[in-house]
Amino acid sequence: MSTEQTGPTPPLADPDPDPDATGTPVGRRLVLGMVGLGAAGLLGAPVLQRALETALGAAADKDPTGLTGLLPNGGGFRYYSVASSVPERGPADYRLTVDGLVERPAAYDLDALGRLPQTRVVRDVQCVTGWRVPGTAFEGVPVARLLDAAGVRPQARAIRFTCFDGAYTESLTLAQARRDDVMVALRMQDEPLGHAHGGPARLYVAPMYFYKSAKWLSGITVTDEVEPGYWERLGYDVDAWVGRSNGRDDAPTV
């Protein structure tokens, strides 16, 4: 975490100040007090940041206009939802289904997902609107592992992802979904994924613009062709590689 210095550090008091100098010398106790306050602020910053993100996420969850996405947030994220409200789910009622063109359809609760081997990816998060959050860690289950467990049928070509907000969908080709940096994320920045960030589980597609990383993931359906997702039906690129799509030239997140 970086801090912004708004001015030079005040000097310690001169033991024999120049009587002709203007102003009052700053005492040692004041300087040490200021340093102490700064240290306390740094120690408290992660807690305050999480509180801010939670508050903004809750506001966005009840704001169908999307205007809360314009609010500044020290963590760098902006909060968007295409639904007027999204129910919260947890260990008691969360389920992720894997179905479609598979031999063994399955449903996973959070405990089952957490027991599977996990992977960790640290990349920049890049939104197609321009903002970027550098060095963001995500942890979860590779989508490829879930596909292998289900047994993908030969005619399969793509994946359709659905969400428990009841509105958002996404898609990937089968090859894209099998990348080792595409996962069902359960943790972000070394903490369980909160509701505001799409928890308890979301899709995370590291090399693509963030709209591909669908929040509140509830379904993985194997299909025989790509079905454009929510934003793609409104004109966004289906293949959303950072820096190579949507008319943008952002630096890749790899």
Short mmCIF file of C-alpha atoms in Angstrom, two decimals:
data_model
loop_
_atom_site.label_atom_id
_atom_site.label_comp_id
_atom_site.label_asym_id
_atom_site.label_seq_id
_atom_site.Cartn_x
_atom_site.Cartn_y
_atom_site.Cartn_z
CA MET A 1 0.00 0.00 0.00
CA SER A 2 1.34 3.40 -0.88
CA THR A 3 0.92 6.62 1.03
CA GLU A 4 0.83 10.14 -0.34
CA GLN A 5 3.03 12.73 1.30
CA THR A 6 1.41 16.16 1.21
CA GLY A 7 4.42 18.19 2.30
CA PRO A 8 7.96 18.03 3.66
CA THR A 9 8.47 16.42 7.07
CA PRO A 10 8.78 19.16 9.74
CA PRO A 11 12.33 19.46 11.12
CA LEU A 12 13.12 18.62 14.73
CA ALA A 13 13.40 21.63 17.01
CA ASP A 14 16.79 23.33 16.92
CA PRO A 15 18.29 23.30 20.46
CA ASP A 16 19.54 26.85 19.90
CA PRO A 17 17.13 28.41 17.40
CA ASP A 18 18.10 31.57 15.57
CA PRO A 19 16.31 34.43 17.40
CA ASP A 20 15.95 36.26 14.08
CA ALA A 21 14.19 33.40 12.33
CA THR A 22 10.49 33.74 11.55
CA GLY A 23 7.90 31.26 12.81
CA THR A 24 7.87 28.88 15.75
CA PRO A 25 10.16 25.81 15.78
CA VAL A 26 8.36 22.45 15.77
CA GLY A 27 9.03 20.46 18.94
CA ARG A 28 10.22 16.87 19.08
CA ARG A 29 7.06 15.66 20.84
CA LEU A 30 4.87 17.08 18.09
CA VAL A 31 6.93 15.39 15.40
CA LEU A 32 6.86 12.05 17.22
CA GLY A 33 3.12 12.44 17.71
CA MET A 34 2.61 13.05 14.01
CA VAL A 35 4.72 9.99 13.17
CA GLY A 36 2.66 7.91 15.61
CA LEU A 37 -0.59 9.04 14.04
CA GLY A 38 0.74 8.21 10.59
CA ALA A 39 1.78 4.73 11.72
CA ALA A 40 -1.65 4.16 13.27
CA GLY A 41 -3.25 5.24 10.03
CA LEU A 42 -1.16 2.76 8.06
CA LEU A 43 -2.04 -0.05 10.46
CA GLY A 44 -5.72 0.79 10.30
CA ALA A 45 -5.81 1.38 6.55
CA PRO A 46 -6.59 -2.24 5.52
CA VAL A 47 -9.55 -2.35 7.93
CA LEU A 48 -10.83 1.02 6.75
CA GLN A 49 -10.36 -0.01 3.13
CA ARG A 50 -12.39 -3.20 3.61
CA ALA A 51 -15.13 -1.19 5.32
CA LEU A 52 -15.19 1.28 2.42
CA GLU A 53 -15.35 -1.49 -0.16
CA THR A 54 -18.18 -3.19 1.74
CA ALA A 55 -20.15 0.04 1.97
CA LEU A 56 -19.69 0.89 -1.70
CA GLY A 57 -20.53 -2.65 -2.73
CA ALA A 58 -23.72 -2.60 -0.68
CA ALA A 59 -24.71 0.73 -2.21
CA ALA A 60 -24.03 -0.53 -5.74
CA ASP A 61 -26.08 -3.65 -5.04
CA LYS A 62 -29.15 -1.43 -4.51
CA ASP A 63 -28.41 1.04 -7.32
CA PRO A 64 -29.83 -0.03 -10.70
CA THR A 65 -28.54 3.22 -12.25
CA GLY A 66 -24.91 2.11 -11.94
CA LEU A 67 -23.91 5.60 -10.73
CA THR A 68 -22.18 4.15 -7.68
CA GLY A 69 -19.60 2.76 -10.10
CA LEU A 70 -18.33 6.32 -10.48
CA LEU A 71 -17.52 6.67 -6.78
CA PRO A 72 -13.79 6.67 -5.92
CA ASN A 73 -12.48 3.75 -3.93
CA GLY A 74 -8.96 3.50 -2.53
CA GLY A 75 -8.82 -0.17 -3.51
CA GLY A 76 -9.13 0.82 -7.16
CA PHE A 77 -12.26 -1.22 -7.94
CA ARG A 78 -15.56 0.12 -9.19
CA TYR A 79 -18.78 -1.73 -8.43
CA TYR A 80 -21.22 -2.68 -11.16
CA SER A 81 -24.31 -4.85 -11.21
CA VAL A 82 -26.85 -5.31 -13.98
CA ALA A 83 -29.50 -6.42 -11.46
CA SER A 84 -31.42 -4.11 -9.15
CA SER A 85 -30.41 -6.27 -6.19
CA VAL A 86 -28.46 -9.48 -5.60
CA PRO A 87 -29.17 -11.91 -2.74
CA GLU A 88 -26.28 -12.94 -0.56
CA ARG A 89 -25.40 -16.61 -0.42
CA GLY A 90 -23.10 -18.55 1.86
CA PRO A 91 -22.17 -22.10 2.94
CA ALA A 92 -25.78 -23.00 3.70
CA ASP A 93 -27.31 -22.15 0.35
CA TYR A 94 -24.59 -21.72 -2.28
CA ARG A 95 -24.41 -24.24 -5.13
CA LEU A 96 -22.39 -24.33 -8.35
CA THR A 97 -23.75 -26.67 -11.02
CA VAL A 98 -21.77 -28.18 -13.89
CA ASP A 99 -23.98 -29.54 -16.66
CA GLY A 100 -24.71 -29.48 -20.39
CA LEU A 101 -22.61 -31.62 -22.72
CA VAL A 102 -20.95 -33.62 -19.94
CA GLU A 103 -21.05 -37.26 -18.88
CA ARG A 104 -21.30 -36.58 -15.14
CA PRO A 105 -23.28 -33.46 -14.17
CA ALA A 106 -22.43 -32.24 -10.70
CA ALA A 107 -23.32 -29.70 -8.04
CA TYR A 108 -20.76 -28.30 -5.60
CA ASP A 109 -21.32 -26.48 -2.34
CA LEU A 110 -18.67 -24.17 -0.90
CA ASP A 111 -17.12 -26.87 1.25
CA ALA A 112 -16.75 -29.19 -1.74
CA LEU A 113 -15.14 -26.43 -3.83
CA GLY A 114 -12.80 -25.56 -0.97
CA ARG A 115 -11.61 -29.16 -0.66
CA LEU A 116 -10.50 -29.32 -4.30
CA PRO A 117 -6.90 -28.43 -5.21
CA GLN A 118 -6.61 -24.66 -5.54
CA THR A 119 -4.51 -22.42 -7.74
CA ARG A 120 -3.34 -18.84 -7.10
CA VAL A 121 -2.87 -16.19 -9.79
CA VAL A 122 -1.55 -12.66 -9.27
CA ARG A 123 -2.29 -10.32 -12.19
CA ASP A 124 -3.50 -6.81 -12.84
CA VAL A 125 -7.27 -6.44 -13.05
CA GLN A 126 -8.18 -4.36 -16.11
CA CYS A 127 -11.65 -2.97 -16.74
CA VAL A 128 -12.68 -2.14 -20.28
CA THR A 129 -13.72 1.32 -19.01
CA GLY A 130 -10.08 2.08 -18.24
CA TRP A 131 -9.35 1.55 -14.56
CA ARG A 132 -6.78 -1.00 -13.47
CA VAL A 133 -5.93 -2.59 -10.12
CA PRO A 134 -2.35 -3.89 -10.18
CA GLY A 135 -1.11 -7.11 -8.60
CA THR A 136 -4.45 -8.57 -7.53
CA ALA A 137 -4.33 -12.11 -6.15
CA PHE A 138 -7.14 -14.57 -6.86
CA GLU A 139 -7.33 -18.16 -5.58
CA GLY A 140 -9.72 -20.91 -6.52
CA VAL A 141 -10.46 -24.04 -8.51
CA PRO A 142 -9.34 -24.14 -12.16
CA VAL A 143 -12.35 -24.46 -14.45
CA ALA A 144 -10.42 -27.17 -16.31
CA ARG A 145 -10.46 -29.35 -13.17
CA LEU A 146 -14.26 -29.14 -12.93
CA LEU A 147 -14.60 -29.91 -16.65
CA ASP A 148 -12.35 -32.96 -16.35
CA ALA A 149 -14.35 -34.23 -13.39
CA ALA A 150 -17.58 -33.85 -15.37
CA GLY A 151 -16.26 -35.55 -18.53
CA VAL A 152 -16.74 -33.21 -21.48
CA ARG A 153 -18.41 -34.79 -24.50
CA PRO A 154 -16.68 -34.72 -27.92
CA GLN A 155 -19.12 -32.27 -29.51
CA ALA A 156 -18.47 -29.62 -26.83
CA ARG A 157 -16.97 -26.34 -28.04
CA ALA A 158 -17.77 -23.69 -25.43
CA ILE A 159 -18.91 -22.85 -21.90
CA ARG A 160 -21.86 -20.71 -20.78
CA PHE A 161 -21.60 -19.21 -17.29
CA THR A 162 -24.69 -18.13 -15.34
CA CYS A 163 -25.00 -16.15 -12.12
CA PHE A 164 -27.38 -16.10 -9.17
CA ASP A 165 -28.19 -12.43 -9.73
CA GLY A 166 -30.59 -13.86 -12.31
CA ALA A 167 -29.36 -11.60 -15.11
CA TYR A 168 -25.66 -11.85 -15.92
CA THR A 169 -24.16 -14.45 -18.24
CA GLU A 170 -20.75 -14.98 -19.81
CA SER A 171 -19.08 -17.36 -22.24
CA LEU A 172 -15.71 -18.78 -23.17
CA THR A 173 -14.54 -21.23 -25.77
CA LEU A 174 -13.57 -24.61 -24.37
CA ALA A 175 -9.89 -23.87 -25.03
CA GLN A 176 -10.10 -20.53 -23.22
CA ALA A 177 -11.85 -22.09 -20.24
CA ARG A 178 -9.12 -24.72 -19.92
CA ARG A 179 -6.36 -22.16 -19.45
CA ASP A 180 -4.54 -22.43 -16.12
CA ASP A 181 -5.34 -18.77 -15.34
CA VAL A 182 -9.12 -19.24 -15.58
CA MET A 183 -10.77 -20.31 -12.32
CA VAL A 184 -13.77 -20.36 -10.06
CA ALA A 185 -12.34 -17.91 -7.56
CA LEU A 186 -13.10 -18.31 -3.84
CA ARG A 187 -10.53 -15.85 -2.47
CA MET A 188 -9.21 -12.44 -3.46
CA GLN A 189 -6.22 -10.66 -1.95
CA ASP A 190 -5.78 -13.61 0.45
CA GLU A 191 -9.26 -13.29 1.97
CA PRO A 192 -12.56 -15.05 1.25
CA LEU A 193 -14.34 -13.43 -1.67
CA GLY A 194 -16.92 -10.99 -0.30
CA HIS A 195 -20.37 -10.39 -1.73
CA ALA A 196 -19.42 -7.00 -3.23
CA HIS A 197 -16.68 -8.69 -5.26
CA GLY A 198 -18.96 -11.46 -6.53
CA GLY A 199 -18.67 -13.91 -3.65
CA PRO A 200 -18.84 -16.46 -2.44
CA ALA A 201 -17.57 -17.63 -5.84
CA ARG A 202 -16.99 -15.88 -9.14
CA LEU A 203 -15.43 -16.62 -12.49
CA TYR A 204 -11.95 -15.15 -12.91
CA VAL A 205 -10.45 -14.90 -16.40
CA ALA A 206 -7.03 -13.35 -15.83
CA PRO A 207 -5.99 -12.34 -19.38
CA MET A 208 -9.31 -10.79 -20.41
CA TYR A 209 -11.15 -7.59 -19.52
CA PHE A 210 -12.89 -7.87 -16.20
CA TYR A 211 -16.44 -8.11 -17.55
CA LYS A 212 -15.56 -11.68 -18.52
CA SER A 213 -14.99 -12.52 -14.83
CA ALA A 214 -18.66 -12.98 -13.96
CA LYS A 215 -19.63 -12.29 -10.35
CA TRP A 216 -21.94 -14.48 -8.23
CA LEU A 217 -21.27 -17.56 -10.35
CA SER A 218 -23.87 -20.32 -10.09
CA GLY A 219 -23.66 -22.38 -13.28
CA ILE A 220 -21.16 -23.81 -15.75
CA THR A 221 -22.91 -25.25 -18.80
CA VAL A 222 -20.95 -26.96 -21.57
CA THR A 223 -22.36 -26.10 -25.01
CA ASP A 224 -21.69 -26.85 -28.67
CA GLU A 225 -21.16 -23.18 -29.57
CA VAL A 226 -20.35 -19.84 -27.95
CA GLU A 227 -23.41 -18.00 -26.66
CA PRO A 228 -22.60 -14.27 -26.27
CA GLY A 229 -22.89 -13.03 -22.70
CA TYR A 230 -24.77 -10.08 -21.25
CA TRP A 231 -22.41 -7.30 -22.42
CA GLU A 232 -21.52 -9.06 -25.66
CA ARG A 233 -25.15 -8.91 -26.71
CA LEU A 234 -24.85 -5.15 -26.22
CA GLY A 235 -21.76 -4.79 -28.40
CA TYR A 236 -18.74 -5.81 -26.31
CA ASP A 237 -16.25 -8.24 -27.84
CA VAL A 238 -16.79 -11.94 -27.14
CA ASP A 239 -13.02 -12.49 -27.12
CA ALA A 240 -11.95 -9.84 -24.62
CA TRP A 241 -8.15 -10.14 -24.48
CA VAL A 242 -6.71 -7.15 -22.67
CA GLY A 243 -5.10 -4.79 -25.15
CA ARG A 244 -6.34 -6.68 -28.20
CA SER A 245 -10.10 -6.12 -28.14
CA ASN A 246 -12.83 -3.53 -27.69
CA GLY A 247 -10.75 -0.93 -29.50
CA ARG A 248 -8.37 -0.54 -26.55
CA ASP A 249 -4.59 -0.78 -26.36
CA ASP A 250 -4.09 -1.43 -22.64
CA ALA A 251 -0.96 -3.32 -21.65
CA PRO A 252 -1.72 -7.06 -21.33
CA THR A 253 -2.25 -8.39 -17.82
CA VAL A 254 0.06 -11.36 -18.36
#
